[in-house]
Amino acid sequence: MLITNIGELLTMVPRGDDPLGRIAGAAVAIDAGQVVYAGPASGAPQGAHEIIDAEGALVSPGLIDPHTHPIFAGSRAPEFDLRARGKSYAEIQSAGGGILSTVHATCAASDAELIASTLARLDRLMRHGVTACETKTGYALDGPGELRLLRLLCEVQQRHAVDLSITLLAHVPPPEENRSRFVASFAHNTIPTAARAGAEALDVYCDQGAFTREETRTLLEAGRAVGLRLRVHAEQFTHTGVADLAAELGATSVEHLEQLSESSIAGLAAAGTVCTLLPGAALTLRLPWPDARRLIDGGCTVALGTDLNPGSSYTESLPLMMSLACMQMGMSCAEAWRGVTVAAAHAIGRRDAGWVGRGARGDLVLWDATDHREVIQHYGVPLVRRVVISGSEQRLGARPE
Ligand code: FE
């Protein structure tokens, strides 16, 4: 495949003082799923079977969403409205909202229902330019239920072109189980089983109402022992200090960080732990915006994700997260682009994704824009024109029944 007549190509391979490695008047050639040429159109190889004329458009690497919870059933729309009307979390819970309502609906749903709704969410992510994403289990809570969601995510991967990095999530302790027994069983049984069954990473939600810092350490050490990458939902509602623990254990990513303390920044930077920021959750829950500027200035790598989930961030729009990051979190357009490409690829362990050059995977997005800044400034509207994954153009319309 040859994509030619590209007005502005974002390679994401820095050159000079341009962190986006932009090339004007470019072409990209893809063979056997991999990029074999990215450079001036005049130097492109000849003889492609399939040629896409970009008509002067902006072309970027496929976007990478490093934090999603796409497998769930049920609706939390009533809860959204209650929150909009100023009701407290306790009132929302007594009206049947909160995470446990999603857990009940997800456990009651059939495998076929969960697969179909997850595929539809991946379609929507792709329509917003996403070609790879991290996908977490997490709405069953108990070990067997989480392993079921892991199995279903593996089945979803067989049926969707978007590349999934599947994470086992320890979300909150199941209310009906003895807490210390649950943590021990999850560490000794569920985590090793998940590692054998296709999970790439373990994520632990450490916060008030979720796991304590010591429980998180037990779970993360169990994940590390079986070779899983480590991720932590960290410092979202309360400051627990778990970001320091994550850095100590060499976690790949810490996520949220609304309540991060200044003293944690140097440790995260030194550990190379990606700070995955989730503007949609801050927007929905009216939390303080994560301070991306402080993290970047402190030497941290910052990625941006949707946090797609039914309660605190119901969106598949990663470009909207880029807009919020620039409008509210002190990021530049170039930093936001890096946050959804190379930084996000680092956060999900995909070194061949998030950039365009020889040897990178052939994942590209053609935009209804000519300047990369327009995609961020022109917020909340669909600007994705065409999506290519591994050198194959994807259908962006409704999924055939
Ligand atoms: Fe999350």
Tab-separated table of C-alpha atoms in Angstrom, residues 10-13 33-35 60-66 129-134 161-165 200 337-364 388-390:
chain	number	residue	atom	x	y	z
A	10	LEU	CA	3.696	13.203	11.716
A	11	THR	CA	6.420	10.582	12.028
A	12	MET	CA	6.907	11.190	15.782
A	13	VAL	CA	10.621	10.611	15.232
A	33	GLY	CA	1.864	-4.868	7.582
A	34	GLN	CA	5.012	-2.820	8.200
A	35	VAL	CA	6.137	0.597	7.075
A	60	SER	CA	-0.481	10.584	11.789
A	61	PRO	CA	0.377	7.248	13.354
A	62	GLY	CA	-2.668	5.378	14.619
A	63	LEU	CA	-3.577	6.687	18.060
A	64	ILE	CA	-2.989	4.521	21.133
A	65	ASP	CA	-5.357	4.635	24.087
A	66	PRO	CA	-3.373	3.436	27.123
A	129	GLY	CA	-8.425	7.202	15.311
A	130	VAL	CA	-7.402	4.497	17.789
A	131	THR	CA	-5.526	1.520	16.337
A	132	ALA	CA	-4.219	0.000	19.591
A	133	CYS	CA	-5.450	0.205	23.156
A	134	GLU	CA	-5.027	-1.133	26.628
A	161	ALA	CA	-8.323	-5.246	14.048
A	162	VAL	CA	-7.536	-2.826	16.904
A	163	ASP	CA	-4.578	-4.293	18.814
A	164	LEU	CA	-5.461	-4.965	22.459
A	165	SER	CA	-3.017	-4.969	25.340
A	200	GLU	CA	0.065	-8.708	29.604
A	337	TRP	CA	0.224	14.235	20.160
A	338	ARG	CA	3.166	12.469	21.791
A	339	GLY	CA	0.866	11.521	24.694
A	340	VAL	CA	-1.426	9.494	22.423
A	341	THR	CA	1.325	7.997	20.249
A	342	VAL	CA	4.866	7.265	21.436
A	343	ALA	CA	4.210	7.810	25.158
A	344	ALA	CA	1.055	5.686	25.056
A	345	ALA	CA	2.909	2.982	23.099
A	346	HIS	CA	5.521	2.916	25.849
A	347	ALA	CA	2.734	2.586	28.445
A	348	ILE	CA	1.375	-0.552	26.737
A	349	GLY	CA	4.682	-2.086	25.683
A	350	ARG	CA	4.358	-1.559	21.916
A	351	ARG	CA	7.699	-0.223	20.727
A	352	ASP	CA	6.784	-0.671	17.043
A	353	ALA	CA	3.641	1.485	17.324
A	354	GLY	CA	2.978	5.197	17.756
A	355	TRP	CA	5.497	6.359	15.142
A	356	VAL	CA	5.909	6.147	11.376
A	357	GLY	CA	9.177	4.942	9.888
A	358	ARG	CA	10.857	1.891	8.496
A	359	GLY	CA	10.034	-1.093	10.734
A	360	ALA	CA	7.022	0.517	12.455
A	361	ARG	CA	3.663	-1.169	12.141
A	362	GLY	CA	1.509	0.114	9.290
A	363	ASP	CA	-1.082	1.871	11.456
A	364	LEU	CA	-2.077	5.315	10.168
A	388	VAL	CA	-5.281	1.925	8.196
A	389	ILE	CA	-4.224	-0.937	10.496
A	390	SER	CA	-1.294	-3.185	9.533
